[in-house]
PDB file of C-alpha atoms in Angstrom:
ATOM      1  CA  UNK O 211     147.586 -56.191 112.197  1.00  0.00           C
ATOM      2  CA  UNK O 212     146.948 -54.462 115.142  1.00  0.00           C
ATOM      3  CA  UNK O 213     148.531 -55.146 118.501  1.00  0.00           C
ATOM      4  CA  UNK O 214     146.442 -56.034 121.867  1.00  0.00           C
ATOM      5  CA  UNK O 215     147.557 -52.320 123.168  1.00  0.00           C
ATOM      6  CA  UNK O 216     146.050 -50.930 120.505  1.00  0.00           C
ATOM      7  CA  UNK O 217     142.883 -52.627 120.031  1.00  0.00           C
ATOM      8  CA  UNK O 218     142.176 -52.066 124.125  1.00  0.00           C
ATOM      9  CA  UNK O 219     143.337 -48.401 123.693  1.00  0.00           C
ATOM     10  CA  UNK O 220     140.298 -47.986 120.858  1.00  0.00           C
ATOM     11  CA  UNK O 221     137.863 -50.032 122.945  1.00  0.00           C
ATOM     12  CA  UNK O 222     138.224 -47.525 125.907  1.00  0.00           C
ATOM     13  CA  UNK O 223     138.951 -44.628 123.771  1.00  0.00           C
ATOM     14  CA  UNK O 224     135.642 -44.888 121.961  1.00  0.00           C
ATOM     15  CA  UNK O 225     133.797 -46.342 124.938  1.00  0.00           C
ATOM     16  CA  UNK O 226     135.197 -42.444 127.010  1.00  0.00           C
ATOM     17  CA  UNK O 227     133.843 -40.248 124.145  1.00  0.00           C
ATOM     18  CA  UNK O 228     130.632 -42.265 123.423  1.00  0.00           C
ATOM     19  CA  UNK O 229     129.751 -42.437 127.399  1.00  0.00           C
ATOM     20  CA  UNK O 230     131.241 -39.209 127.127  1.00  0.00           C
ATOM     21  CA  UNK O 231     128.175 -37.772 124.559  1.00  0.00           C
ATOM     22  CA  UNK O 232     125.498 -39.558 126.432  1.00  0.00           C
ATOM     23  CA  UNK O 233     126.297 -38.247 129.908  1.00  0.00           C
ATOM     24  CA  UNK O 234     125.485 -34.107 128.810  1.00  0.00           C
ATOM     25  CA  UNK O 235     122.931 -35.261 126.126  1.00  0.00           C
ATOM     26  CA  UNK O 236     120.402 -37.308 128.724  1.00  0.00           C
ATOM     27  CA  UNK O 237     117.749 -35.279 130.089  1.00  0.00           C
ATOM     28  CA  UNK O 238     117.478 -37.300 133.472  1.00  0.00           C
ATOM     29  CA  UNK O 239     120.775 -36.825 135.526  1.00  0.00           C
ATOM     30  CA  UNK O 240     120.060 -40.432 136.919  1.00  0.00           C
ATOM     31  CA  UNK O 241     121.325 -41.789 133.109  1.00  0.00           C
ATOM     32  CA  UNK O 242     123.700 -39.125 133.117  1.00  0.00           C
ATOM     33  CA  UNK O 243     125.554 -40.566 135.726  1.00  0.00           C
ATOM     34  CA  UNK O 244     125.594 -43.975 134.947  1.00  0.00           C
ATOM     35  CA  UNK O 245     127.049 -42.548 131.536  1.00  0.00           C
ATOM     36  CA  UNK O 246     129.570 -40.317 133.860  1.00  0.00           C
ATOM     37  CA  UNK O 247     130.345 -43.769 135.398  1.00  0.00           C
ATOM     38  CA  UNK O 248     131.164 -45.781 132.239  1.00  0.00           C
ATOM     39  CA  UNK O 249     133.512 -42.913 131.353  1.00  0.00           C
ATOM     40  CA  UNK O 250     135.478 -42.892 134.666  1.00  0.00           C
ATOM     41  CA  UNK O 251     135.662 -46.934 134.384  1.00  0.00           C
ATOM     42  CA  UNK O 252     137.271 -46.650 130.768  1.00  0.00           C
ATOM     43  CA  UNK O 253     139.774 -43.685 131.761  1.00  0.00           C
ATOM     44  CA  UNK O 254     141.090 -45.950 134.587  1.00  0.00           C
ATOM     45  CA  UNK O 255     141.673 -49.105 132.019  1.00  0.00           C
ATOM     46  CA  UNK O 256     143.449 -46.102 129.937  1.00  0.00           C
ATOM     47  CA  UNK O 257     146.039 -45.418 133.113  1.00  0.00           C
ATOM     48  CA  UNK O 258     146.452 -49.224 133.293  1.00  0.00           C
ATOM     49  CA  UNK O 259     147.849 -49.321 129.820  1.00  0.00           C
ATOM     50  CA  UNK O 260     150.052 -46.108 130.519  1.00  0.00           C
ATOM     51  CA  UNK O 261     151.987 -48.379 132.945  1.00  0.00           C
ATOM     52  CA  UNK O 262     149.551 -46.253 136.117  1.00  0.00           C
ATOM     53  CA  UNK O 263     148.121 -49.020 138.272  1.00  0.00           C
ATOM     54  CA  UNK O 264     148.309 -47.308 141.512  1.00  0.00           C
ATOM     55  CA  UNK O 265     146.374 -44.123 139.725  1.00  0.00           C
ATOM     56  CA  UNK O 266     143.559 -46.650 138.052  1.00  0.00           C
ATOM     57  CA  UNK O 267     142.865 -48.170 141.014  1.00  0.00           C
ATOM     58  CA  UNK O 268     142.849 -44.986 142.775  1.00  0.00           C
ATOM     59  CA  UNK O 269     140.373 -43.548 139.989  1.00  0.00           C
ATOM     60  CA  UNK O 270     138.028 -46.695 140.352  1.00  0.00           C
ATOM     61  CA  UNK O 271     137.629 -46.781 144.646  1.00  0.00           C
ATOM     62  CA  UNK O 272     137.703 -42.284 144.700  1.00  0.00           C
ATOM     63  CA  UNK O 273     135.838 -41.579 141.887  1.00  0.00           C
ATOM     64  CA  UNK O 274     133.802 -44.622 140.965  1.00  0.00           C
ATOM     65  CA  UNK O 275     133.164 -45.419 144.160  1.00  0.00           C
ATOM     66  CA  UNK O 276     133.053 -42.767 146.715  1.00  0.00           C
ATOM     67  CA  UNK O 277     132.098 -39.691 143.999  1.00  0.00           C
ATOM     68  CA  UNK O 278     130.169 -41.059 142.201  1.00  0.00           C
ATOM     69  CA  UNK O 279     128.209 -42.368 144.952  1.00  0.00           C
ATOM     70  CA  UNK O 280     127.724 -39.038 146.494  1.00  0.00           C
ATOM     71  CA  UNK O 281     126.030 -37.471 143.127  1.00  0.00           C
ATOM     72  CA  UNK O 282     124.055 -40.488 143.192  1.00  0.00           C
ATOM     73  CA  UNK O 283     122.344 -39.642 146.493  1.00  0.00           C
ATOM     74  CA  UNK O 284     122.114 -36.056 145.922  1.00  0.00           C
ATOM     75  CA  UNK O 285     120.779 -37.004 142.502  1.00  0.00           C
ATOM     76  CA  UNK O 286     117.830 -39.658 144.206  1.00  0.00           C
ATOM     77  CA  UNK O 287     117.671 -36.789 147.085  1.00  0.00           C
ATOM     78  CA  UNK O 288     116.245 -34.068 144.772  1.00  0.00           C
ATOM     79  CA  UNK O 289     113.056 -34.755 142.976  1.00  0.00           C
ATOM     80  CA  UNK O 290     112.037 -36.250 139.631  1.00  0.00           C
ATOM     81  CA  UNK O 291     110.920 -33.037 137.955  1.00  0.00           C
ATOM     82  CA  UNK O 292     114.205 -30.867 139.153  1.00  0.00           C
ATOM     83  CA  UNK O 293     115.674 -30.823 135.478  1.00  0.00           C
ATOM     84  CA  UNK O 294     115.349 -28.342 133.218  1.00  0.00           C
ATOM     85  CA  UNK O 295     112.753 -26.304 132.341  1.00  0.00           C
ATOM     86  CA  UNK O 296     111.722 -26.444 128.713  1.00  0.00           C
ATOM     87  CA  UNK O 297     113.134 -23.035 127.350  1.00  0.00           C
ATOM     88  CA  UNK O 298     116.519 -21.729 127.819  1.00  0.00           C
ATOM     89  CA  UNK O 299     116.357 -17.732 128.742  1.00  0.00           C
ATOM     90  CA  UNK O 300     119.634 -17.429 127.286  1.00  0.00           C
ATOM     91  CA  UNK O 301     119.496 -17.089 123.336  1.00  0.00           C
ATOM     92  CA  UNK O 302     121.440 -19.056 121.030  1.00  0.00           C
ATOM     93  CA  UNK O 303     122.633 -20.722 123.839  1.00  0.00           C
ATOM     94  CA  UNK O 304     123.078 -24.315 122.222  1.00  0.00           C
ATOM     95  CA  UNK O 305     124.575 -23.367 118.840  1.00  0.00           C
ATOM     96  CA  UNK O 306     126.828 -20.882 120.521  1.00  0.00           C
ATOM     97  CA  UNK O 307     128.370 -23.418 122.938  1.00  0.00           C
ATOM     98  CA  UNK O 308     128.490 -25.816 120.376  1.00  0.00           C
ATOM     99  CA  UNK O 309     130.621 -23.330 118.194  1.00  0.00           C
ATOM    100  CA  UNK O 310     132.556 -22.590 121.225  1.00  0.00           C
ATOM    101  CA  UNK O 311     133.236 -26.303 122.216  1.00  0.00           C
ATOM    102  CA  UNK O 312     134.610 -26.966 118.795  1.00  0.00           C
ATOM    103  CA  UNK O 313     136.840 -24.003 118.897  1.00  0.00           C
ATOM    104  CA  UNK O 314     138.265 -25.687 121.831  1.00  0.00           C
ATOM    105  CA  UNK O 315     138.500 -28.519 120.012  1.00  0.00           C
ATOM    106  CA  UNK O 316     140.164 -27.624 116.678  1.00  0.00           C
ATOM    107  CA  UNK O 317     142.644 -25.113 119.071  1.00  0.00           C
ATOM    108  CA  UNK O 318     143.841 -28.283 120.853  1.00  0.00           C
ATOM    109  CA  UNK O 319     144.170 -31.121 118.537  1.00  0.00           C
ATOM    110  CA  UNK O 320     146.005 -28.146 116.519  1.00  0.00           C
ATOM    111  CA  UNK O 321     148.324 -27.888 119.453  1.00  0.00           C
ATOM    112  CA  UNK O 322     149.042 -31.441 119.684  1.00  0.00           C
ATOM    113  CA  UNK O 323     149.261 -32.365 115.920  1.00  0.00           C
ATOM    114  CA  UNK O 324     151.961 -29.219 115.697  1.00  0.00           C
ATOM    115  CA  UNK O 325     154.443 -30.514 118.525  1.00  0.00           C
ATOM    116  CA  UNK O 326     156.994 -33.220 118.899  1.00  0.00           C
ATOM    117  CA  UNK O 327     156.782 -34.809 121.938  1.00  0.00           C
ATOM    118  CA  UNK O 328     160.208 -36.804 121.330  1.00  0.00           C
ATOM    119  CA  UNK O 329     160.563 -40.381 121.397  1.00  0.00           C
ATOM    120  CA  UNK O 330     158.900 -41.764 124.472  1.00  0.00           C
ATOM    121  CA  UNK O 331     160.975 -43.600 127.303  1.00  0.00           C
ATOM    122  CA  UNK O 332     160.785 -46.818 128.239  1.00  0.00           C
ATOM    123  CA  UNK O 333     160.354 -46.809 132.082  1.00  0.00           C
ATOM    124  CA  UNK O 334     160.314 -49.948 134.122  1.00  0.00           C
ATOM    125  CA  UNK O 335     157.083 -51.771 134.468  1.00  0.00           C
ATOM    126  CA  UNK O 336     156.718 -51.082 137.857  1.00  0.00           C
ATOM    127  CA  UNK O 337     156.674 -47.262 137.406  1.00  0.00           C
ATOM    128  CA  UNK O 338     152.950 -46.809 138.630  1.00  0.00           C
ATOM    129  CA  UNK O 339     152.931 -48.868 141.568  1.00  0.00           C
ATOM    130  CA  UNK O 340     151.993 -47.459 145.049  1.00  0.00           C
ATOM    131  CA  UNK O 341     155.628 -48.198 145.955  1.00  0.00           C
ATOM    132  CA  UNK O 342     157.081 -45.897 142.858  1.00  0.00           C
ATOM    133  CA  UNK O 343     154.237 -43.444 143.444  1.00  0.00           C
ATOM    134  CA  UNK O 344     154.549 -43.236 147.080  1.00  0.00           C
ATOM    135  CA  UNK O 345     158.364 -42.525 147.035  1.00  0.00           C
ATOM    136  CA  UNK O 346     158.098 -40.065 144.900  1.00  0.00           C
ATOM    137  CA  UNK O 347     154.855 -38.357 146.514  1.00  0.00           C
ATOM    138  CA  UNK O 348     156.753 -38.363 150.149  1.00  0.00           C
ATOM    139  CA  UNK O 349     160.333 -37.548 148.504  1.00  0.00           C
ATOM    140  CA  UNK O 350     158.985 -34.443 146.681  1.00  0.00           C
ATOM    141  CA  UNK O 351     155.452 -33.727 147.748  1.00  0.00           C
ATOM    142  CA  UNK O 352     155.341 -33.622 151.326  1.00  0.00           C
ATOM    143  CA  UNK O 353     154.295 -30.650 152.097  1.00  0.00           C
ATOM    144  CA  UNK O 354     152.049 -30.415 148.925  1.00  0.00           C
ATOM    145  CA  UNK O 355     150.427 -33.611 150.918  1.00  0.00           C
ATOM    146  CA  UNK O 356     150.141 -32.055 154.130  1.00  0.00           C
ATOM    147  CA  UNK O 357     148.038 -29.459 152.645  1.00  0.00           C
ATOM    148  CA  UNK O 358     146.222 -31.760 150.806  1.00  0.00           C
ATOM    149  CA  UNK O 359     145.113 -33.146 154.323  1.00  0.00           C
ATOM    150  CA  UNK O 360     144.229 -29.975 155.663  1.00  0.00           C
ATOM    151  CA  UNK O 361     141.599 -29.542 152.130  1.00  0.00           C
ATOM    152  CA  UNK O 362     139.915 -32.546 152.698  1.00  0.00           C
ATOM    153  CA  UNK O 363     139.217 -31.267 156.428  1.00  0.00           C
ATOM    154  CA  UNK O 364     138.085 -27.797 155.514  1.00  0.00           C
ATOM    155  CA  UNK O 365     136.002 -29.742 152.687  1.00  0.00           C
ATOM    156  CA  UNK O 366     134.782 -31.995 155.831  1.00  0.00           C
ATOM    157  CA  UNK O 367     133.697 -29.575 158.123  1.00  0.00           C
ATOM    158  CA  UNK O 368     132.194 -26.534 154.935  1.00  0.00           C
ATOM    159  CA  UNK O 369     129.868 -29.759 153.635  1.00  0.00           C
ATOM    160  CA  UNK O 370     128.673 -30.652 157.248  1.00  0.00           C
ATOM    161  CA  UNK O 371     127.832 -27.219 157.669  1.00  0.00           C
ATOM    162  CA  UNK O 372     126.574 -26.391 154.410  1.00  0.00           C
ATOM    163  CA  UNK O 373     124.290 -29.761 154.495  1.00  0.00           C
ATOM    164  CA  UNK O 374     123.063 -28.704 158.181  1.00  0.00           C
ATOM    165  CA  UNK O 375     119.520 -27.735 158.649  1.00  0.00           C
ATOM    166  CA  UNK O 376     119.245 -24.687 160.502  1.00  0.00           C
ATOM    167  CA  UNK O 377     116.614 -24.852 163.733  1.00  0.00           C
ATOM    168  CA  UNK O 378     113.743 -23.118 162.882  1.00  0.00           C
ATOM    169  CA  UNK O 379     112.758 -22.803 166.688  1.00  0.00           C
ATOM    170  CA  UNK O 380     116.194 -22.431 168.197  1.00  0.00           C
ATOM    171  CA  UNK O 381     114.605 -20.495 170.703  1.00  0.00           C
ATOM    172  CA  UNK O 382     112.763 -22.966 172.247  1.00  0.00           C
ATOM    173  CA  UNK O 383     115.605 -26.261 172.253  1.00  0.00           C
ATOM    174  CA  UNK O 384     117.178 -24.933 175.349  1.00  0.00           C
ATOM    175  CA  UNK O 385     115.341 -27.773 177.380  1.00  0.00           C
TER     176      UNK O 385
ATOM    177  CA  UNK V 975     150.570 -46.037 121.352  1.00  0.00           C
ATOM    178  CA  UNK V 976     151.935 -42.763 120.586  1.00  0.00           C
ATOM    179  CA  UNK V 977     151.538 -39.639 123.283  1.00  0.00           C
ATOM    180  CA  UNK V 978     149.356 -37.766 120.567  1.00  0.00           C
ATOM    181  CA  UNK V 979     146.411 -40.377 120.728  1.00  0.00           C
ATOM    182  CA  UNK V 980     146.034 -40.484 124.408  1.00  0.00           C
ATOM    183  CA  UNK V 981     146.640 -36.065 124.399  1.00  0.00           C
ATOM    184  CA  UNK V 982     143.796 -36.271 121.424  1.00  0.00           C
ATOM    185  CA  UNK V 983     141.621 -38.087 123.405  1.00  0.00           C
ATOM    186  CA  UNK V 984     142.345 -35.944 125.951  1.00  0.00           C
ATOM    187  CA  UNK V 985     141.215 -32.629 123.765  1.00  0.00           C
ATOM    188  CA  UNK V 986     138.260 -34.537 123.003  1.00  0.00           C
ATOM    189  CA  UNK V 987     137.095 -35.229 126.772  1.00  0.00           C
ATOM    190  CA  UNK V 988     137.896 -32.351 127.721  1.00  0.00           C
ATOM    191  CA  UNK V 989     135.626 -30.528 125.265  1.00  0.00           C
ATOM    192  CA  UNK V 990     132.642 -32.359 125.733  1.00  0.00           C
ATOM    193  CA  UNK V 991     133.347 -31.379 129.260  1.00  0.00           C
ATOM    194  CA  UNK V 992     133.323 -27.777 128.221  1.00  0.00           C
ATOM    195  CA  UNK V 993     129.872 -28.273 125.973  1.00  0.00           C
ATOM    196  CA  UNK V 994     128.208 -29.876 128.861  1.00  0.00           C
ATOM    197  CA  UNK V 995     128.527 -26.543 130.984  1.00  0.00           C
ATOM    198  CA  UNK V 996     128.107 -24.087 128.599  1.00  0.00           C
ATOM    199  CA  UNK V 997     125.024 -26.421 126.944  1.00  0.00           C
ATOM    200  CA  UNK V 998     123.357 -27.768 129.961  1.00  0.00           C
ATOM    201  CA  UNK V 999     121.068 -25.885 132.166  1.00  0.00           C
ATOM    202  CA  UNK V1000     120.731 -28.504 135.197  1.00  0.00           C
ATOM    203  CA  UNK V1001     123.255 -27.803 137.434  1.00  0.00           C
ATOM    204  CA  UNK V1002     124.182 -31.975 138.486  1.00  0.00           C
ATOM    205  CA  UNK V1003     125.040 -32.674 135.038  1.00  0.00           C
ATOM    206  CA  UNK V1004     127.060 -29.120 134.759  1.00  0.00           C
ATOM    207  CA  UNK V1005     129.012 -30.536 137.864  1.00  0.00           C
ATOM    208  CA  UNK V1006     129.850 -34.028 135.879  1.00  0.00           C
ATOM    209  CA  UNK V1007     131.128 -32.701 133.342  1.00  0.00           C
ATOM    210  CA  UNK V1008     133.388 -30.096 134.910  1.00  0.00           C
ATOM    211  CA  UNK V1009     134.549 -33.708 136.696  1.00  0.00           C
ATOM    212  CA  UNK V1010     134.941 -34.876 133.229  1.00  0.00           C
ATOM    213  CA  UNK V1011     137.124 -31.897 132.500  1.00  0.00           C
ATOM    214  CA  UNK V1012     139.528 -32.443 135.171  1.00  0.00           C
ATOM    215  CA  UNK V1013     139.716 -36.236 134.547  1.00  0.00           C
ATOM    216  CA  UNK V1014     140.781 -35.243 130.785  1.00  0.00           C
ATOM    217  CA  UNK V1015     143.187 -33.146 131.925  1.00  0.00           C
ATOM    218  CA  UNK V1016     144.271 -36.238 134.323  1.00  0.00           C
ATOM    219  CA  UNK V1017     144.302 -38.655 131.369  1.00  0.00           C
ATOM    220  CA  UNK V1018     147.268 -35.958 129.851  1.00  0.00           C
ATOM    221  CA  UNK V1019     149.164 -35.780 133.067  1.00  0.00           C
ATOM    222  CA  UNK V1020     149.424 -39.664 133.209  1.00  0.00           C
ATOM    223  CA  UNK V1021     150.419 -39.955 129.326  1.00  0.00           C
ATOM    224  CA  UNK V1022     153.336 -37.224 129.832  1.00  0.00           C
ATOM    225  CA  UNK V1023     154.519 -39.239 132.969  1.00  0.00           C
ATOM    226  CA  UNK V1024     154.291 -42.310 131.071  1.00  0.00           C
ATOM    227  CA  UNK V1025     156.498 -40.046 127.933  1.00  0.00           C
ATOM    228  CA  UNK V1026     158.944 -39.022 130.299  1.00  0.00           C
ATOM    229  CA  UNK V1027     159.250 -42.414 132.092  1.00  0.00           C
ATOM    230  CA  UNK V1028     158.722 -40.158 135.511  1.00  0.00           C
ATOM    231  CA  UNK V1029     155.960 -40.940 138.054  1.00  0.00           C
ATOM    232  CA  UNK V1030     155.699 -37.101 139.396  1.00  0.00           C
ATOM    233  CA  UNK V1031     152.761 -36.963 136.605  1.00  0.00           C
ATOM    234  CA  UNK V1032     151.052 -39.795 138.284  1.00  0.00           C
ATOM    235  CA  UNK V1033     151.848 -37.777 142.100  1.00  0.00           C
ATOM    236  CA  UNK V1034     149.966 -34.535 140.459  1.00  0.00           C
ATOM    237  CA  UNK V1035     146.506 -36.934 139.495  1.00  0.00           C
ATOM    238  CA  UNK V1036     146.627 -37.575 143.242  1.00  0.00           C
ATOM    239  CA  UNK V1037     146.414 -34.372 144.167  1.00  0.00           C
ATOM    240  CA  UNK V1038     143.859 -33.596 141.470  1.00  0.00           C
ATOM    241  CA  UNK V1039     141.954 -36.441 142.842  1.00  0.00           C
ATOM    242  CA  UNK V1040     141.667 -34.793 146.423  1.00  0.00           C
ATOM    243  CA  UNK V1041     140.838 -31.645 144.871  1.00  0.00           C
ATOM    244  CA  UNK V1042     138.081 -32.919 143.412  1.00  0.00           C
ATOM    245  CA  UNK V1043     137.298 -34.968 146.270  1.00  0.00           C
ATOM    246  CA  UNK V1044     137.016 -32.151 148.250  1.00  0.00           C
ATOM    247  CA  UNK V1045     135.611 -29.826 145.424  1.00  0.00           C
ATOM    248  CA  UNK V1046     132.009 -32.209 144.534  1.00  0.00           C
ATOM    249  CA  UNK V1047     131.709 -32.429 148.757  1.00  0.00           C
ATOM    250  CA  UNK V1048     131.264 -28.478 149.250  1.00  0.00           C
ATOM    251  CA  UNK V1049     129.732 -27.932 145.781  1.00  0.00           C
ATOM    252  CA  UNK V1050     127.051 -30.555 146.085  1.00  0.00           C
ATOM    253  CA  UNK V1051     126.287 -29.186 149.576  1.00  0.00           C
ATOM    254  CA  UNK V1052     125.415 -25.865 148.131  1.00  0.00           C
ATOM    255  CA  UNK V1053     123.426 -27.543 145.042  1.00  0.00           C
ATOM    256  CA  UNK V1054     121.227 -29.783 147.789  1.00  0.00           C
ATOM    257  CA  UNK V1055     120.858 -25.932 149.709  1.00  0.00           C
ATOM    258  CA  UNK V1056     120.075 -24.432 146.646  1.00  0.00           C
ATOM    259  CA  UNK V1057     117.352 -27.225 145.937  1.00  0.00           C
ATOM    260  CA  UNK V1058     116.205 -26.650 149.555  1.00  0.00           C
ATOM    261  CA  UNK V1059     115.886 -22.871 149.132  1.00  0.00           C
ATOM    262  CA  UNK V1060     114.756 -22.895 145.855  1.00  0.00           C
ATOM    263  CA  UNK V1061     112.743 -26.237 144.476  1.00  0.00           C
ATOM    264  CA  UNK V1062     115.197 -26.142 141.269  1.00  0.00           C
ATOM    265  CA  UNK V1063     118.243 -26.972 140.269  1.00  0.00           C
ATOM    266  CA  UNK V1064     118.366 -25.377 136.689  1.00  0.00           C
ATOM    267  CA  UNK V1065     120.865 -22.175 136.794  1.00  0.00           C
ATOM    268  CA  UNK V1066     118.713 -20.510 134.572  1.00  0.00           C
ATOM    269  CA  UNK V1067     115.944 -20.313 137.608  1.00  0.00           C
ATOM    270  CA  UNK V1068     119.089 -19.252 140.256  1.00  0.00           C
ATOM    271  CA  UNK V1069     119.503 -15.183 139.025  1.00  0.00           C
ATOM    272  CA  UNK V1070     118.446 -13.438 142.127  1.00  0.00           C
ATOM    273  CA  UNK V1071     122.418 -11.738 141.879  1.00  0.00           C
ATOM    274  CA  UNK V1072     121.636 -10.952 138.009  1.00  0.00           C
ATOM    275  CA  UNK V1073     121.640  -6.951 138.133  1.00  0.00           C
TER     276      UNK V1073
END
């Protein structure tokens, strides 16, 4: 009989990979995303069983909601027929990154199959909350966090000029 | 659940990550699935903090989080300038540094 943990941890596990399949099979990016979304929503449900519930809700407002969001308007920004043309110039390129995928596959679950891992602890409930996670983020992290800070205001400032039209007749705005 | 189911499914994420760049040709779905890489990768970091009862795992998804944050800012700046510059988004058509 299985337990409730383990019948949620199949539901999202096989709702990651199948979302998972859909998102680089689609040809339009649009159902690609919404595939990309249903992924991110069933990795966060996965961090809520592994005792993370700062982390999941984190996952769902930053990635669910804010990138996310951004593809999704670059996506609707671009037009419909910017996918991809109908022949690849590189040869063999889908049975060769298939091959190569699975190598990457086999090499990992290899990896974890051939290692003990111990016997897992049994922290307190309250390990992943924002309280738990902040004290150990400003304990041991602070300058790490700092930095952080200064990333998401080079990021700022590189997208606002990357995204900037140039003038075309900067020569004549001086009026 | 034991650690080697949630690393598994980690292995498993993460490789469909990998197929969707090296398979895909349209550079917004390369993009979400090297996202889908680094949330794999995530999905490991939170099942070793939850093995080792320590919530430093959970402080280095943060920081992954900002990274990518920042990371799909910049890069889908350059793919809308691309777009602009170009009228495509398919890598295969962006090979003007191809010697």
């Amino acid at each position: 009989m299985p337990t409730l943990n383990q019948i949620i941890f199949w539901f999202f596990a096989f709702t990651a990979v199948a979302s998972g399949i859909v998102m680089i099979t689609r040809q339009k990016p649009m159902q690609s995303a919404i595939a990309f979304l249903v992924t991110l929503l069933s990795l966060a449900g996965l961090y809520l069983l592994l005792d993370a519930q700062f982390v999941a809700i984190l996952q769902i407002i930053i990635y669910a909601g804010a990138i996310l969001v951004l593809i999704l308007f670059v996506i609707m920004l671009l037009h419909s027929h910017s996918g991809e043309g109908s022949t690849s110039k590189v040869p063999l390129q889908r049975p060769v990154a298939i091959l190569l995928s699975l190598i990457l596959f086999g090499g990992s679950i290899y990896l974890f199959a051939s290692t003990d891992f111990g016997v897992a602890s049994t922290p307190p409930s309250d390990m992943g909350t924002a309280q738990n996670v902040g004290h150990t983020l400003f304990d041991k992290f602070i300058l790490p966090f700092e930095v952080a800070s200064i990333l998401l205001l080079t990021g700022l400032i590189g997208a606002v000029v990357l995204a900037k039209r140039e003038r075309e007749d900067s020569s004549n705005d001086a009026h | 659940m034991p650690i080697e189911n949630y690393l598994i499914l980690s292995g498993i994420l993460f490789s469909i990550g990998a197929l969707g760049v090296l398979m895909r040709r349209n550079a917004l779905i390369i993009f979400m699935s090297i996202e889908l890489m680094l949330n794999a990768v995530n999905l490991s970091f939170i099942g070793f903090a939850r093995q080792l009862g320590d919530p430093t795992g959970q402080v280095i998804v943060f920081f992954v989080l900002v990274v990518a944050a920042a990371e799909v800012v910049v890069g889908l700046a350059i793919i809308v300038n691309i777009f602009r510059a170009k009228d495509t988004v398919d890598i295969d058509d962006i090979d003007v540094l191809r010697g």
